[in-house]
PDB file of C-alpha atoms in Angstrom:
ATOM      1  CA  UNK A   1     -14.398   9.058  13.037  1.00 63.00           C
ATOM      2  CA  UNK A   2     -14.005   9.318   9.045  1.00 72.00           C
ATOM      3  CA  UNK A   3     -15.549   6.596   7.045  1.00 91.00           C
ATOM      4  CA  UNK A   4     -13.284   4.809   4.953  1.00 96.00           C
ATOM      5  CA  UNK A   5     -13.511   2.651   1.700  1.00 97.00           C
ATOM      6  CA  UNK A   6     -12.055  -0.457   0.417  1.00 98.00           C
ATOM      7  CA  UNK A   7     -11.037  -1.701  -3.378  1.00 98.00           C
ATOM      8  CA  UNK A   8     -11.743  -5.778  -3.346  1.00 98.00           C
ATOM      9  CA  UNK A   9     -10.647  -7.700  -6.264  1.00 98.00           C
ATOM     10  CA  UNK A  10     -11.257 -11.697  -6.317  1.00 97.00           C
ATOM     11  CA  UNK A  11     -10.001 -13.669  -9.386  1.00 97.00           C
ATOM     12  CA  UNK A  12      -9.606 -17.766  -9.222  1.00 98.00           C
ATOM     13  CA  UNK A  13      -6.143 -18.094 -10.536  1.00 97.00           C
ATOM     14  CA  UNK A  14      -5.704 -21.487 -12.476  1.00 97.00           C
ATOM     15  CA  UNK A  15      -2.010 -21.870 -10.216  1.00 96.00           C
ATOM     16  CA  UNK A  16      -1.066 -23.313  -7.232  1.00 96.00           C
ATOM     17  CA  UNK A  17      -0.870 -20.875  -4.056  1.00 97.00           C
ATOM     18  CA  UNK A  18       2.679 -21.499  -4.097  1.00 96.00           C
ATOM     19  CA  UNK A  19       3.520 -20.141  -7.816  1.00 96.00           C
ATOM     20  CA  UNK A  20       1.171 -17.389  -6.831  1.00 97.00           C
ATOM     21  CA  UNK A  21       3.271 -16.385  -3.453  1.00 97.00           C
ATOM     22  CA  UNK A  22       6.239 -16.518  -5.359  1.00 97.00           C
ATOM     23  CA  UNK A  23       4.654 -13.725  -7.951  1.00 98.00           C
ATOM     24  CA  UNK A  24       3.876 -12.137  -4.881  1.00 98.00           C
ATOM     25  CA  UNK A  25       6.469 -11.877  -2.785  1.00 98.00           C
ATOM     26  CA  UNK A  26       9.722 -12.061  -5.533  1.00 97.00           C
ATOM     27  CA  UNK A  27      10.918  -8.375  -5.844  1.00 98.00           C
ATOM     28  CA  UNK A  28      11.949  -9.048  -9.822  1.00 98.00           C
ATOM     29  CA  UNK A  29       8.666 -10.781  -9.934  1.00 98.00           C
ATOM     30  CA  UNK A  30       6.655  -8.209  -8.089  1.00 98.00           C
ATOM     31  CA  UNK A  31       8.092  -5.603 -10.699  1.00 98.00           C
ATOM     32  CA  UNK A  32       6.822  -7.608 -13.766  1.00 97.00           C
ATOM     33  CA  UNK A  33       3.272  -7.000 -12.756  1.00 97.00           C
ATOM     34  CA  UNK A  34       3.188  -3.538 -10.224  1.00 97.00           C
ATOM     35  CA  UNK A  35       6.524  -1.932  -9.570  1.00 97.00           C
ATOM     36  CA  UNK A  36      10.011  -1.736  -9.230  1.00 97.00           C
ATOM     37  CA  UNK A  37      10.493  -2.103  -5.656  1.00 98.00           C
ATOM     38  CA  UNK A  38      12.838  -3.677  -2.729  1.00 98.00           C
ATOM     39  CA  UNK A  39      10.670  -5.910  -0.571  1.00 98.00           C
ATOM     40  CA  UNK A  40      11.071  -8.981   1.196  1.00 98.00           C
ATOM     41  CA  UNK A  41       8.684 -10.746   2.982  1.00 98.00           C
ATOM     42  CA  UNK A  42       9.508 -10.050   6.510  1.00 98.00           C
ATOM     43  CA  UNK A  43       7.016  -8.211   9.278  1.00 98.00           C
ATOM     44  CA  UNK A  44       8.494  -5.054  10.050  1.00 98.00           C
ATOM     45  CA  UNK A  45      10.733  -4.799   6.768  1.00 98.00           C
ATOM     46  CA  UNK A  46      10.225  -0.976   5.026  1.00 98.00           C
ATOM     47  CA  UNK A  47      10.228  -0.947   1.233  1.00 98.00           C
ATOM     48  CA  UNK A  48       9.623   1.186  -2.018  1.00 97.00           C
ATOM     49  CA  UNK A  49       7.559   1.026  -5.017  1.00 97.00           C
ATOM     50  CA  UNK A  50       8.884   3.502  -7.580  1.00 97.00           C
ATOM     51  CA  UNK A  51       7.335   4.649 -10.938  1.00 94.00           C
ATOM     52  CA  UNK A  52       7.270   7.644 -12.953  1.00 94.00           C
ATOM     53  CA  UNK A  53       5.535  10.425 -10.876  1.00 92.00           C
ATOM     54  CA  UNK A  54       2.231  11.802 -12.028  1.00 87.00           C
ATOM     55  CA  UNK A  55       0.118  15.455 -10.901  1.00 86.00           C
ATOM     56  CA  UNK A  56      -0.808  14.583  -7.277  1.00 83.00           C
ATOM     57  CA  UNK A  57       1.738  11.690  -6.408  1.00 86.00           C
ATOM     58  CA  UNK A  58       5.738  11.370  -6.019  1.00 91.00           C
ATOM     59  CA  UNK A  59       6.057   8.091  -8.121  1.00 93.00           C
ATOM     60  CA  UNK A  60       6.867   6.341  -4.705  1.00 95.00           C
ATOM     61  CA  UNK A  61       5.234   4.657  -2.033  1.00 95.00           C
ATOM     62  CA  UNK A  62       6.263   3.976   1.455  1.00 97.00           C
ATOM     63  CA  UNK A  63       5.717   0.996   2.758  1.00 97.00           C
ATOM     64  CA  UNK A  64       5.698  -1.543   5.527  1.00 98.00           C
ATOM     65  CA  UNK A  65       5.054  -5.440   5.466  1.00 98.00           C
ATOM     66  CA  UNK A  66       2.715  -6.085   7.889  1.00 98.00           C
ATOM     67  CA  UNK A  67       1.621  -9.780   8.286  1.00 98.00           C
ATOM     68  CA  UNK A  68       3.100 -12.809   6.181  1.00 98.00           C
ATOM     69  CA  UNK A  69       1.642 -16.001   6.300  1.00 98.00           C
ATOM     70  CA  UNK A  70       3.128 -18.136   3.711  1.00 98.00           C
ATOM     71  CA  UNK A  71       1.710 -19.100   1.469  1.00 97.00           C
ATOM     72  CA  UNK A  72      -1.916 -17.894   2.190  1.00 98.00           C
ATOM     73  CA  UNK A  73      -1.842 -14.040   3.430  1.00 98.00           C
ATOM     74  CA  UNK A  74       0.006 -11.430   2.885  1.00 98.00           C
ATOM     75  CA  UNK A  75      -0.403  -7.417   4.046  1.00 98.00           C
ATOM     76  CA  UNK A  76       1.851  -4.159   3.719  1.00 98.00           C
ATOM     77  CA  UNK A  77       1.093  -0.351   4.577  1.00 98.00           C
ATOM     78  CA  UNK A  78       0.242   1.532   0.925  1.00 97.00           C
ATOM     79  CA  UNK A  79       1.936   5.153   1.502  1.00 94.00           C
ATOM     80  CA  UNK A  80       2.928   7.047   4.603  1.00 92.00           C
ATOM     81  CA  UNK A  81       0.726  10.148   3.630  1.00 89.00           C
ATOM     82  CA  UNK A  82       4.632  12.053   2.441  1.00 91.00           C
ATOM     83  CA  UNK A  83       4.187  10.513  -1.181  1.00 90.00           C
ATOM     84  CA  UNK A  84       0.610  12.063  -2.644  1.00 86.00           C
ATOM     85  CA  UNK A  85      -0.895  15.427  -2.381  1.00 84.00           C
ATOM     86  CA  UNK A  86      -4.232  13.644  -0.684  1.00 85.00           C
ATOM     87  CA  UNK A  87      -1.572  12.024   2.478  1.00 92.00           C
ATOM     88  CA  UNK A  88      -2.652   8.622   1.131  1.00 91.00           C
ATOM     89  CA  UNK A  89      -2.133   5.988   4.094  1.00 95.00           C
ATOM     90  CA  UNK A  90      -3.526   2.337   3.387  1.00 97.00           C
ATOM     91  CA  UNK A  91      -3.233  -0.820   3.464  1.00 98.00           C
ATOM     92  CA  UNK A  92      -2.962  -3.892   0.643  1.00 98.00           C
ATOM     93  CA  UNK A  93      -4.141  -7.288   2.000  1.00 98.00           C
ATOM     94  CA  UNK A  94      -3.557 -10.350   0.289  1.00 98.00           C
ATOM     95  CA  UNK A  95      -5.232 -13.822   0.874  1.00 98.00           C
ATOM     96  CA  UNK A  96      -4.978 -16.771  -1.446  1.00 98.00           C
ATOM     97  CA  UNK A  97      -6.919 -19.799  -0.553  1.00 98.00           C
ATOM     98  CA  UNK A  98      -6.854 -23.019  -3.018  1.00 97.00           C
ATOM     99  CA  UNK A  99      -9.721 -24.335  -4.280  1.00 97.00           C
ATOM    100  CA  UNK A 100      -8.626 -27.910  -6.220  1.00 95.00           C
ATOM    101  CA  UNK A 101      -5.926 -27.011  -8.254  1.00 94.00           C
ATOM    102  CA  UNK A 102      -6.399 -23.442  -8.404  1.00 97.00           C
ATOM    103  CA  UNK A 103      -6.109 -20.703  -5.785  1.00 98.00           C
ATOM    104  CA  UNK A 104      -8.481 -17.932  -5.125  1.00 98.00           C
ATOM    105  CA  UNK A 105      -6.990 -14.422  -4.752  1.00 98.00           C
ATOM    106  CA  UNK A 106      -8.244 -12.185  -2.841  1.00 98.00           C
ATOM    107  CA  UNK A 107      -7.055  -8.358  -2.597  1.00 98.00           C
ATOM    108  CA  UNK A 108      -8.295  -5.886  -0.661  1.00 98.00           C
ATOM    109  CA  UNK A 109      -6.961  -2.292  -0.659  1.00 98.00           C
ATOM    110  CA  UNK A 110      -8.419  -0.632   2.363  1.00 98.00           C
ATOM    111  CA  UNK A 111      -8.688   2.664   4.385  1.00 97.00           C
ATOM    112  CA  UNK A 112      -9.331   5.166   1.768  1.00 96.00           C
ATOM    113  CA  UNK A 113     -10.517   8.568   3.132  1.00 95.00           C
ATOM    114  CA  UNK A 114     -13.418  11.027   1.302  1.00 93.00           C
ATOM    115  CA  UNK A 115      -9.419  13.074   0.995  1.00 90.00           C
ATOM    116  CA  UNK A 116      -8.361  10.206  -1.411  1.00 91.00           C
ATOM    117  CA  UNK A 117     -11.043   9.715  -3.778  1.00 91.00           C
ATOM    118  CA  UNK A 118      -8.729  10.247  -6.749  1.00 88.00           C
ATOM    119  CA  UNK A 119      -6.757   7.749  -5.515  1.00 89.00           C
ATOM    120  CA  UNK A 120      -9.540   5.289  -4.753  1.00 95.00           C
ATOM    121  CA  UNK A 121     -11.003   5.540  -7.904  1.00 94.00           C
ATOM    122  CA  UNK A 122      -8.092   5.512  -9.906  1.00 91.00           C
ATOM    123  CA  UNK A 123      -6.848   2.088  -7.678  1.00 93.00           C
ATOM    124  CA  UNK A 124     -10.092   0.689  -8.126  1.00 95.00           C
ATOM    125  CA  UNK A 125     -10.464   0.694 -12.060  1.00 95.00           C
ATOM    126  CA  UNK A 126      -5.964  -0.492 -11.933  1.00 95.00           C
ATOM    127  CA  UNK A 127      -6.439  -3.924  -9.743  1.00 97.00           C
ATOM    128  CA  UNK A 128      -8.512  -5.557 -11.724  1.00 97.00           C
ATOM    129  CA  UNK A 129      -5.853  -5.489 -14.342  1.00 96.00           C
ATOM    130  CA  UNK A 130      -3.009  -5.725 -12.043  1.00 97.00           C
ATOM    131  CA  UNK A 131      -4.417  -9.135 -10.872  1.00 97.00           C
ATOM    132  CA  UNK A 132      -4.471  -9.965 -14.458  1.00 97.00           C
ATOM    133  CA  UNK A 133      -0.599  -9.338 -15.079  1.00 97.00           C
ATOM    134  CA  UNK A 134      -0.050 -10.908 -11.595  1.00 98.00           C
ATOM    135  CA  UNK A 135      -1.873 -14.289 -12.963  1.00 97.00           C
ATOM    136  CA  UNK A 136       0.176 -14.084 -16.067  1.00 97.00           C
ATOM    137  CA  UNK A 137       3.435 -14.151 -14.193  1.00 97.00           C
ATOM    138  CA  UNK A 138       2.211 -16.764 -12.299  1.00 96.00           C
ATOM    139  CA  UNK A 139       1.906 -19.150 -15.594  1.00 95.00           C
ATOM    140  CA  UNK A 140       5.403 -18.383 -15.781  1.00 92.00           C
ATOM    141  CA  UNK A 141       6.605 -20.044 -12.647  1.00 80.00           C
ATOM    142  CA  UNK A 142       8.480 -23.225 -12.759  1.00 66.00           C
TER     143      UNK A 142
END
């Protein structure tokens, strides 16, 4: 059985868990702080993210929406192994819990193979930021 690796990022977001699902789940929200892309939060629902490509990956990912649990978790398949040169299939959990009136966020990209080290690294020094754009258009919710 391979070993595989996870990316965790936790940041207490000054926002209620609801703002936050909204950033999370709102396609022309979701594309103001990852991607373009055409998801819905439905189990079972297949969607895109689409960039520019870059050496090793298609500027797509495949994916699936796993588990939704409004407002608290949310998880989708990362890649069906057709979009990168490494077959990169994992998996992007989200879990927001409040603490007073803020909301802990908690993302964890998992199942990385020794095969996707460039991708693993790569993710791991991007979240951090990404949860920093996702907090920002947070603020912005009504």
């Amino acid at each position: 059985m391979t070993q595989t690796k996870s990316i965790v990022v936790e940041r207490l977001i000054p926002h209620s868990a609801e703002k936050i699902w909204r950033a999370l789940t709102v396609p022309e929200l979701v594309a103001e702080w990852l991607m373009q892309n055409d998801f819905a939060a439905q189990e079972g629902h297949r969607f895109t993210f689409r960039a520019a490509p870059v050496p090793g990956w298609s500027g797509v990912t495949n994916c699936v929406v796993l588990k939704v649990e409004a407002p608290r978790l949310l998880a989708y398949s990362w890649g069906d192994g057709s979009e990168s040169d490494s077959g990169l299939k994992t998996v992007v959990t989200w879990s927001l819990t409040p603490e007073g009136a803020a909301t802990r966020v908690r993302m964890e990209h998992s199942g990385f193979r020794p095969a996707d080290e460039r991708g693993y690294v790569g993710m791991g020094s991007g979240w951090p930021r990404i949860l920093e754009r996702l907090e920002q258009v947070a603020a912005k919710q009504g």
